[in-house]
Coordinates of C-alpha atoms and ligand atoms in Angstrom, one line a residue:
X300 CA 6.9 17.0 -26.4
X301 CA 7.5 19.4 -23.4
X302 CA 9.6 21.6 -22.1
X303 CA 8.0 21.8 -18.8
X304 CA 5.6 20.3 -16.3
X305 CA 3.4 22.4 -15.0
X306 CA 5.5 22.8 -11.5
X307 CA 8.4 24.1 -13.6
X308 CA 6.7 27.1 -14.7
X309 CA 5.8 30.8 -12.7
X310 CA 5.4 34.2 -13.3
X311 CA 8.9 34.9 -13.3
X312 CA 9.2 33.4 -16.7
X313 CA 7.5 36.1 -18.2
X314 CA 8.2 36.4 -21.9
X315 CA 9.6 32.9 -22.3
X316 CA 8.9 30.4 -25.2
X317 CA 7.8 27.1 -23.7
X318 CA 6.2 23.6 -24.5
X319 CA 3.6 22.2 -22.6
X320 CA 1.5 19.0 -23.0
X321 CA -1.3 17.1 -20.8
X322 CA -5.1 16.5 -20.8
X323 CA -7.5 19.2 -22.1
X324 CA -9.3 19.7 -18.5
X325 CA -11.4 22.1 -19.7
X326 CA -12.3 24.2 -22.3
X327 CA -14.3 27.2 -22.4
X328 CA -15.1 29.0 -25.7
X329 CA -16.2 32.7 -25.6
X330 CA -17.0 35.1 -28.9
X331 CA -13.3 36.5 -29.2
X332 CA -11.7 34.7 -26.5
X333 CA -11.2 30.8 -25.4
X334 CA -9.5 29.1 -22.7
X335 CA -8.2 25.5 -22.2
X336 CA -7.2 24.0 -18.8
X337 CA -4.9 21.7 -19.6
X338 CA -4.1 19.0 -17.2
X339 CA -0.7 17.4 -16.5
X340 CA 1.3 14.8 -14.1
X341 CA 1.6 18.0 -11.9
X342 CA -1.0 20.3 -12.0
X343 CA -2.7 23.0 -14.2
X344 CA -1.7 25.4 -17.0
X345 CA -4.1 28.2 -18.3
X346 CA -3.9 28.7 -22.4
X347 CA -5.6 31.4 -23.6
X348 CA -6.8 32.1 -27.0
X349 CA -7.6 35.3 -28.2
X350 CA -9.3 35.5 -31.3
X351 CA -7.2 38.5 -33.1
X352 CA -3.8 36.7 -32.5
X353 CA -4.6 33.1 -32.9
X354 CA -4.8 32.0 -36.6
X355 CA -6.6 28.7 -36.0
X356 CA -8.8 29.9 -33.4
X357 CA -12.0 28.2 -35.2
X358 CA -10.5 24.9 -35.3
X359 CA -10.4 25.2 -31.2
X360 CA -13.8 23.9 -31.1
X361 CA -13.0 20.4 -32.7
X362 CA -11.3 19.6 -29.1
X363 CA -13.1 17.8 -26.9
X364 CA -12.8 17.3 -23.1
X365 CA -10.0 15.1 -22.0
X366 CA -8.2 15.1 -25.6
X367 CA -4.0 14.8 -25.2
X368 CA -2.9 17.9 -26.5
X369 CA 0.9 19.9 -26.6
X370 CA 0.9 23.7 -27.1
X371 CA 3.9 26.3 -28.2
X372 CA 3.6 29.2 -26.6
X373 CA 4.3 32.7 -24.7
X374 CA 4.2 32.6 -20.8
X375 CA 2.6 35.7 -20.0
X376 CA 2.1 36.9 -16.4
X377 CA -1.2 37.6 -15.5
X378 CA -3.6 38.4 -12.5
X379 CA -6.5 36.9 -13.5
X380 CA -4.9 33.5 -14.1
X381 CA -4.5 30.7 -11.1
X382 CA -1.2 30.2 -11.2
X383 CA -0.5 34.0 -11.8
X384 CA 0.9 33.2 -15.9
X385 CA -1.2 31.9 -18.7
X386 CA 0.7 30.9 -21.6
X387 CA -0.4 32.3 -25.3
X388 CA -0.1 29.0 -27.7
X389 CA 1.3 30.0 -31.1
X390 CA 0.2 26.2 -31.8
X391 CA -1.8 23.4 -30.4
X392 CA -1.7 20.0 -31.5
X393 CA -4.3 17.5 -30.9
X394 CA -2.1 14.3 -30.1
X395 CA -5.2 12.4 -29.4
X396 CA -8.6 12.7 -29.4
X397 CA -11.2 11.7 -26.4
X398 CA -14.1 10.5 -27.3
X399 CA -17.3 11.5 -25.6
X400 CA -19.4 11.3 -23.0
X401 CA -16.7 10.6 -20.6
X402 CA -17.0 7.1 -18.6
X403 CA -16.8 9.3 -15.7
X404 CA -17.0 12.0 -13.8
X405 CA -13.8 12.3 -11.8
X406 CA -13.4 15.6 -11.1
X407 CA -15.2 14.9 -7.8
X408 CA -18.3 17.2 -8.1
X409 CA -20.4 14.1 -8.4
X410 CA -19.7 10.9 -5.9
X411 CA -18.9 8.3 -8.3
X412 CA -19.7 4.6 -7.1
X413 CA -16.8 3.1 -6.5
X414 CA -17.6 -0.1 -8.7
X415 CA -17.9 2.8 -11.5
X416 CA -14.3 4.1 -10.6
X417 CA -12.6 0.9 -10.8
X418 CA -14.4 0.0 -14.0
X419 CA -12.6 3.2 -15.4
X420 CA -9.4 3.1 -13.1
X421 CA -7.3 4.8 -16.2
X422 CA -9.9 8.0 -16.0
X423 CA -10.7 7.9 -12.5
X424 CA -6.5 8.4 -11.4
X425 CA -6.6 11.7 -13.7
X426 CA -8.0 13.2 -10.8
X427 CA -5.3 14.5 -8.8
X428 CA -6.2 13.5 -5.5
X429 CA -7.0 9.5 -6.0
X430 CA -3.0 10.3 -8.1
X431 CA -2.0 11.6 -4.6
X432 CA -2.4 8.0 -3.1
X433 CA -0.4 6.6 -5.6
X434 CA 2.4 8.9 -4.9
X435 CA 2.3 9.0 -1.0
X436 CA 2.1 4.6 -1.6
X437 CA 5.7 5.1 -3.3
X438 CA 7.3 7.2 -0.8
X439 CA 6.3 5.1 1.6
X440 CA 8.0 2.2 -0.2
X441 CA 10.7 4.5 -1.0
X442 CA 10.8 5.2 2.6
X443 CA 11.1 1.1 3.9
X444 CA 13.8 0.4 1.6
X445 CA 16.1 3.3 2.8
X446 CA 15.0 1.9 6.3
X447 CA 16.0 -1.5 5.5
X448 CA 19.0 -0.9 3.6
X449 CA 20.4 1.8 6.7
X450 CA 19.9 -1.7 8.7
X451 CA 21.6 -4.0 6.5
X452 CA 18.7 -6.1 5.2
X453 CA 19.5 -7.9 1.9
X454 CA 16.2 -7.4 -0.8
X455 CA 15.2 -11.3 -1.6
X456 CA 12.5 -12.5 -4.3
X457 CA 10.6 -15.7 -3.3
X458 CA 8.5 -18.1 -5.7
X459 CA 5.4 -17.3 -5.5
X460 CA 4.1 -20.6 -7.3
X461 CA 4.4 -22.8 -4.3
X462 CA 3.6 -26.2 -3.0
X463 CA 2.7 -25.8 0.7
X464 CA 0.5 -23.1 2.5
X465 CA 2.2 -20.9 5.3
X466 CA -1.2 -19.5 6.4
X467 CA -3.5 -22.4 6.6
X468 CA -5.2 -24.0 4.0
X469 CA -8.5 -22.2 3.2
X470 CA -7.6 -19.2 1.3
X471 CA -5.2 -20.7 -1.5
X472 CA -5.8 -20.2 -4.6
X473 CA -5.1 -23.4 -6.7
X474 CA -2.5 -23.9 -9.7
X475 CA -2.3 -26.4 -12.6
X476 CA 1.3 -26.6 -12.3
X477 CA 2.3 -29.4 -15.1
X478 CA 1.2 -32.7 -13.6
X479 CA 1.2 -31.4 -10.0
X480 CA -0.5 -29.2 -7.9
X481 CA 0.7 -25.9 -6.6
X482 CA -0.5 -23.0 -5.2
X483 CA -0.3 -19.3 -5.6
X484 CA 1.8 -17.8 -2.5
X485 CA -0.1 -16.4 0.1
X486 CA 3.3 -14.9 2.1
X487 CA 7.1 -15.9 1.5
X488 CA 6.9 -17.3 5.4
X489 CA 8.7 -20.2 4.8
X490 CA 11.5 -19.5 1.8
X491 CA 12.4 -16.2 4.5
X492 CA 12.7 -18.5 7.1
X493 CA 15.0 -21.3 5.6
X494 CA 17.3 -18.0 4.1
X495 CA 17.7 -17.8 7.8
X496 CA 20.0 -20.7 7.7
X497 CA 21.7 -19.6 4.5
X498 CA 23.6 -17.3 6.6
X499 CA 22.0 -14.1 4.4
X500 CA 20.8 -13.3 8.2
X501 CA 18.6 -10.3 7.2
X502 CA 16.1 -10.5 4.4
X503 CA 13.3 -8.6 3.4
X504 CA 10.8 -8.9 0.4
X505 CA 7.9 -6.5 -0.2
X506 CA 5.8 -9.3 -3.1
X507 CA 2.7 -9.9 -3.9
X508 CA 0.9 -12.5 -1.8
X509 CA -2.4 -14.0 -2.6
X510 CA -5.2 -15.3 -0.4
X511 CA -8.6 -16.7 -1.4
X512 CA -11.1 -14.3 1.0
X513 CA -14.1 -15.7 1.0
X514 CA -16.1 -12.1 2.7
X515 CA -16.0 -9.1 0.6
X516 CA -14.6 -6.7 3.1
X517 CA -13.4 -3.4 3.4
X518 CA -10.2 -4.8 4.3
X519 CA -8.9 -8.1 2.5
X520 CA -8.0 -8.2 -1.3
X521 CA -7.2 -11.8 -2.7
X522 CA -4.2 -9.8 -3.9
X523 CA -2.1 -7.7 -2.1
X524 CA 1.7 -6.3 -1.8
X525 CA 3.3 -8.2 1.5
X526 CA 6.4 -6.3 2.9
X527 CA 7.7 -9.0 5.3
X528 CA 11.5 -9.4 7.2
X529 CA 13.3 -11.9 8.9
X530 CA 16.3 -11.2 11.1
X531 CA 18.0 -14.0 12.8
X532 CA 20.2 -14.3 16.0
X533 CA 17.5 -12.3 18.2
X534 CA 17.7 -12.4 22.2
X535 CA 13.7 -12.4 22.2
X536 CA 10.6 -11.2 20.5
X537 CA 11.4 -7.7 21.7
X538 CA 14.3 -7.5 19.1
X539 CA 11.6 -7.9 16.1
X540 CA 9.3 -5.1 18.1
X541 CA 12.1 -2.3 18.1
X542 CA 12.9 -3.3 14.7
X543 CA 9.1 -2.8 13.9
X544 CA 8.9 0.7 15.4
X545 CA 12.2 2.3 14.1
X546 CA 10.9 0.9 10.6
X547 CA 7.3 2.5 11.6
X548 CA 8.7 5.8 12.7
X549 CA 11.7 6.5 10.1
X550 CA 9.3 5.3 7.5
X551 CA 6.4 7.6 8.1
X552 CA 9.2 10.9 8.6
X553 CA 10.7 9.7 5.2
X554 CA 6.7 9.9 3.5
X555 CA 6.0 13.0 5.6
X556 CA 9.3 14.5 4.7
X557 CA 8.8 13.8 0.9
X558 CA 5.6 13.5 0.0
X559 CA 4.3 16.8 1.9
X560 CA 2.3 18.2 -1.2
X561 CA 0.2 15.0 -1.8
X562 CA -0.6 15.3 2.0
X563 CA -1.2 18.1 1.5
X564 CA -3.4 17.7 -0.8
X565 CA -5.3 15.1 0.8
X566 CA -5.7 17.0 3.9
X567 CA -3.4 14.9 6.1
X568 CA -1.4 15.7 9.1
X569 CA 0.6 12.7 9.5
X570 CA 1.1 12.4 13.1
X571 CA 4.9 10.6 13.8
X572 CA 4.7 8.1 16.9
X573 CA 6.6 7.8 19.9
X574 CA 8.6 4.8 20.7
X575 CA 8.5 2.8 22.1
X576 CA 4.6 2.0 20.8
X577 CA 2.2 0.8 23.4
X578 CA 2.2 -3.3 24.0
X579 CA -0.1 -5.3 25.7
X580 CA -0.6 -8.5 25.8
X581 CA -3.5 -10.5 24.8
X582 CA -4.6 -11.3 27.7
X583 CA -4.5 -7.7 29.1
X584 CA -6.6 -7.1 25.7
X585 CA -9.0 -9.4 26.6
X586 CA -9.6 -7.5 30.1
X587 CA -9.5 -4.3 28.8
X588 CA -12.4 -5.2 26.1
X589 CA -14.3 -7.4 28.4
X590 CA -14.5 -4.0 30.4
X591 CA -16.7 -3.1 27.3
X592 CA -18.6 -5.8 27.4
X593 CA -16.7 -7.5 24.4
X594 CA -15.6 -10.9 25.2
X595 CA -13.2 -12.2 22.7
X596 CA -11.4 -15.9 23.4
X597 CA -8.8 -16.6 21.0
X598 CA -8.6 -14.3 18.4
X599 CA -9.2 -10.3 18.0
X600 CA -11.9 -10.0 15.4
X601 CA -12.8 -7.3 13.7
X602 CA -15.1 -5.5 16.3
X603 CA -12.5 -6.2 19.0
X604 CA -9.9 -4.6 16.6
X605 CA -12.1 -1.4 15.9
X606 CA -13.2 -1.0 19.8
X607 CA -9.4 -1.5 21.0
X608 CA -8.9 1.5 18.6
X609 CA -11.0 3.4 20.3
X610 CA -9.8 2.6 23.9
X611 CA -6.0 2.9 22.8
X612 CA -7.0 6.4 20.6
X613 CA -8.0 7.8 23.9
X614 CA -4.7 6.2 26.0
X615 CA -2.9 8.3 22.6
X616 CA -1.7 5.5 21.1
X617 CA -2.5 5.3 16.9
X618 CA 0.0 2.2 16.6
X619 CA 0.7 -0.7 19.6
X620 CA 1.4 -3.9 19.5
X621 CA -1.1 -7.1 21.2
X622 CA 1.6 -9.7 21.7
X623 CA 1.7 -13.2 23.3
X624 CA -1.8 -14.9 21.8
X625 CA -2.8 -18.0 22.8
X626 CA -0.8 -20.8 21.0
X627 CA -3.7 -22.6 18.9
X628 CA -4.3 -19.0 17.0
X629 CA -1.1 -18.8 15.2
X630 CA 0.5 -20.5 12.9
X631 CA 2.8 -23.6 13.2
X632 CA 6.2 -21.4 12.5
X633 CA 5.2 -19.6 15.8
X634 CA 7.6 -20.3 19.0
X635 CA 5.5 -21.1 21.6
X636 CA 5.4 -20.9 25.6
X637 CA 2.7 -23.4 26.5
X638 CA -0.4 -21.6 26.5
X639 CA 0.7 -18.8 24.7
X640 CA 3.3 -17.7 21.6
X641 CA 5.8 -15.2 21.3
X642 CA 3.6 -13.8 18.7
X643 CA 2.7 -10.0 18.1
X644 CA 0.0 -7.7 15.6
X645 CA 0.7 -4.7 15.2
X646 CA -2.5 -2.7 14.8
X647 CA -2.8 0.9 13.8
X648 CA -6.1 3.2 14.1
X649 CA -7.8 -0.2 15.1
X650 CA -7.0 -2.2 12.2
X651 CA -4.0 -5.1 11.7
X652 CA -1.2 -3.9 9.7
X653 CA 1.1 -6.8 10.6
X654 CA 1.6 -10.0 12.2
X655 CA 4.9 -11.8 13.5
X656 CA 6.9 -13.0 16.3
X657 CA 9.8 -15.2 17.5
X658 CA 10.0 -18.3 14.7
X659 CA 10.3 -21.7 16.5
X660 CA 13.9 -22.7 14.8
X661 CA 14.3 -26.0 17.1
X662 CA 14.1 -28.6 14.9
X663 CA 12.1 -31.3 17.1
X664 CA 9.8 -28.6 18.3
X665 CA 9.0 -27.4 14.9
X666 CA 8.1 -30.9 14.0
X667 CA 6.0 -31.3 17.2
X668 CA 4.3 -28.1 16.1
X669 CA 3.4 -28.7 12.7
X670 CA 1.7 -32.1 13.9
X671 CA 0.0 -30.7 16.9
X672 CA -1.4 -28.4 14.1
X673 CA -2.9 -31.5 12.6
X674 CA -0.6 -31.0 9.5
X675 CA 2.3 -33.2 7.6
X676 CA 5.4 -32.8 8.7
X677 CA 6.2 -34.3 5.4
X678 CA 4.5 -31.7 3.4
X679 CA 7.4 -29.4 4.9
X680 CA 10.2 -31.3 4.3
X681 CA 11.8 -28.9 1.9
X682 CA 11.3 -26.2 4.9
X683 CA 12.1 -28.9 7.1
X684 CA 15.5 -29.8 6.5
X685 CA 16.8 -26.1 6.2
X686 CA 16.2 -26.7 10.4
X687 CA 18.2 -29.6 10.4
X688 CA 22.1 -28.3 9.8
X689 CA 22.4 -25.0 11.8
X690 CA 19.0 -23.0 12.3
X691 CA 19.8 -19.4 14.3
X692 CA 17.6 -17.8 16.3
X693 CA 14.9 -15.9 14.3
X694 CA 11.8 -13.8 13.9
X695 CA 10.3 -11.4 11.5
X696 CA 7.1 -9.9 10.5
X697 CA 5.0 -9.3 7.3
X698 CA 2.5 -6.4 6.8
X699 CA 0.4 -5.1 4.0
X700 CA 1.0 -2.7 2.4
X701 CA -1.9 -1.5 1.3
X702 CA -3.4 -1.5 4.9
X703 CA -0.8 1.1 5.8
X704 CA -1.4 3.4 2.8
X705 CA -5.0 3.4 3.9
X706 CA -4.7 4.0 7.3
X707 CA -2.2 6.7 6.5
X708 CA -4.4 8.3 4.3
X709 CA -7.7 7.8 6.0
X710 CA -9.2 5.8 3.2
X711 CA -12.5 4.2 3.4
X712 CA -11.7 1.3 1.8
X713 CA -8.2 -1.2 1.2
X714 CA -8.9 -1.1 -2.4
X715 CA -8.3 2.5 -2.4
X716 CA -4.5 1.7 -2.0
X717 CA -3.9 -0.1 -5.1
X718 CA -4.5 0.8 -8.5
X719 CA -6.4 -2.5 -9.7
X720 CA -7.9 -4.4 -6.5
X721 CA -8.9 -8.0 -6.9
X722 CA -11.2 -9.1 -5.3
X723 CA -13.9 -11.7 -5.0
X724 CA -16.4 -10.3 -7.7
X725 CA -13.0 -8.6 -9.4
X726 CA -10.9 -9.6 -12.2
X727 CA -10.7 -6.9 -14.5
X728 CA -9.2 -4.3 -15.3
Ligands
ATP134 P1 -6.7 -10.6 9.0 O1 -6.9 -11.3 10.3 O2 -6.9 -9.1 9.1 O3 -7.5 -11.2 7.8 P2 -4.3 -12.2 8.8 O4 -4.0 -12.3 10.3 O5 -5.0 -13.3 8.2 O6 -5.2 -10.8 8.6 P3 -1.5 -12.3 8.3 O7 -1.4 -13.7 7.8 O8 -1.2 -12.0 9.7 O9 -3.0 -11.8 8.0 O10 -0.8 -11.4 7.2 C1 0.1 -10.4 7.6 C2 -0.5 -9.0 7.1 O11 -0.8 -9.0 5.7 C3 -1.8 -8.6 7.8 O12 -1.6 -8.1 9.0 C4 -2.4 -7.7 6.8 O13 -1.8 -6.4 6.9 C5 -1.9 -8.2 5.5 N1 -3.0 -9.0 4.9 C6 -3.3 -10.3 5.1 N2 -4.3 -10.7 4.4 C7 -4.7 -9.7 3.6 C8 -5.7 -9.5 2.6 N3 -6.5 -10.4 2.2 N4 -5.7 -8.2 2.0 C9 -4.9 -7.2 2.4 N5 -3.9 -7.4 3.3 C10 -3.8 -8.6 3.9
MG135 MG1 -2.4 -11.7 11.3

């Protein structure tokens, strides 16, 4: 139905015959003159409509805002148009009509709720900047699977109907599965973990994962995309932490490298870090916050998270890791040191992005772990026995995805990061 895309056309085609097609932006109708702004993937083309040399000029005014439309036309250079061309339609065809009022207003003059956005998702992504997210979002995916790929990691799909929780138990979702019970996934944890045996000894999946949040929070979807590794025969911890920050670094030049206009666009100077990223340690967190007057004991909550952003913003760190937390905190898969774990976060802009560490892959150990945990070793026997016959040396990480896209972008809000959040109170669309 086109010839073009917007991008594709410029002055320089002066005197061409082209095709264009896209939303009907805006329309303007004068005495002897009209204009539509017509709207597509890419940007904006002027039509203009003068009276004396369009035949069906009268039937102009039967289009309505928003109406799908494709025009034949002239290019013709011109001054007084945006782009420097306006194209002269020798016919315009009305491929679908929009109805009016409009749902919303998403040009962005008017702050639209964003309860009222999401109700309208379709209408509220014509505007070219909440697009923009969409398209830095798969660059940046773009951008880990070149990553992981260079590094010789194998893509993997894991079931995400499942009968055991890798996170804990309070935020699973139930399933009627037949006569049993399963769950939805809340992260491929344990199926990476046994491929670790399989000798396929670097996997990665990026998946959804679901968790049942119970707080409505600027932060936590009950559905989000996990990216998650696993790479086995690893000296330390350390190993998973340079793998982190290459990934970090190469994938954030890849976004800034191909997605420069929607950055653009969105006002965004994507600063690349240095490596190595800052570490400290939880404990050295804990001193560094109490110094604050936060006192935090076993975990970093969310205030602890957003001050520590503050304090490591001013050292000039965006990302760094907190590593070694105490033992209890983390979950059974965890290698542990007595009191504490060989267990990282990597926060960026004071907010987790990911969470990993050093697996424990010593059979009795593991088994000690998951009791200590007050949990059923029995419950994990399918994970269980990949330990039994050969387990290397392993550790990995998972991150969200959408957690990254906001905090590369700025966005207020997780839920900005994905085209149709759920949520607690949010199903549909
Ligand atoms: P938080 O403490 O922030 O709730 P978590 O420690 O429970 O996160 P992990 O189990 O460590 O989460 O999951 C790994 C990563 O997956 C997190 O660092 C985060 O980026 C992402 N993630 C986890 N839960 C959610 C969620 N509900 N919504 C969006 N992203 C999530
Ligand atoms: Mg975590």
């Amino acid at each position: 139905m086109r010839t073009h895309y917007s991008k594709e056309l410029n002055p320089s085609m002066n005197g061409q015959k082209v095709k264009v097609a896209g939303w009907a932006n805006d329309i303007r109708l004068l005495g002897n003159i009209a204009f539509i702004n017509l709207r597509d993937r890419d940007g904006y083309i002027q039509l203009t409509f003068p009276k004396s040399k369009y035949p069906a000029f009268d039937q102009l005014k039967n289009i309505t805002k928003e109406s799908v439309l494709s025009a034949e036309g002239i290019l013709k250079e011109s001054n007084q148009a945006k782009n420097g061309f306006e194209i002269l339609p020798e016919r315009v065809e009305i491929l679908s009509k929009s109805e009016t009022p409009l749902p919303l207003d998403f040009s962005g003059k008017i702050q639209s709720e964003m309860e009222t956005r999401l109700n309208s998702r379709f209408m509220d992504l014509r505007n070219p900047k909440v697009a923009a997210v969409f398209k830095v979002r798969d660059s940046l995916l773009s951008g880990i699977h070149t990553f992981m790929d260079e590094q010789g990691f194998i893509e993997v799909q894991t079931p995400k109907i499942v009968a055991a929780a890798a996170e804990g138990g309070a935020t699973l979702f139930p399933v009627k599965y037949f006569e049993q019970q399963a769950y939805l996934t809340q992260s491929p944890q344990l199926f990476k973990q046994i491929l670790m045996s399989s000798g396929l000894d670097r996997v990665y999946e990026i998946a959804p994962a679901f968790r049942a949040e119970k707080s409505n929070t600027t932060r936590h979807l009950s559905e989000f995309t996990s990216f998650d590794f696993e790479l086995a025969f690893i000296d330390s911890m350390d190993d998973v932490l340079e793998m982190m920050e290459n990934l970090i670094t190469n994938t954030l030049k890849y976004v800034n490298a191909n997605a420069k206009e929607q950055l653009d666009l969105l006002e965004i100077e994507l600063k690349i870090p240095k490596t190595p990223f800052t570490r400290i340690t939880f404990q050295e967190t804990q001193k560094l916050l109490e110094k604050e007057g936060k006192t935090i004991v076993n975990d970093v909550d969310t205030e602890a998270e957003k001050m520590l952003g503050e304090i490591m913003a001013k050292k000039g760190s965006e990302f760094y890791f907190i590593t070694h937390f105490p033992s209890e905190e983390k979950p059974f898969y965890i290698m542990e040191n007595g009191e504490y774990c060989y267990s990282f976060d990597l926060d960026y802009k004071g907010e987790e992005m990911s969470s990993g560490g050093q697996r424990e892959h010593r059979y009795p150990e593991l088994v000690e772990r998951i009791k200590k945990q007050g949990l059923k070793p029995k419950d994990f026997e399918f994970y269980l026995n990949a330990f039994k016959y050969g387990m290397p040396p392993h550790g990995g990480m998972g991150l969200g995805v959408e957690r990254l896209v906001e905090k590369v972008l700025c966005l207020p809000n997780v839920r900005e990061a994905v085209l149709f959040p759920r949520d607690r109170d949010r199903l549909v669309p």
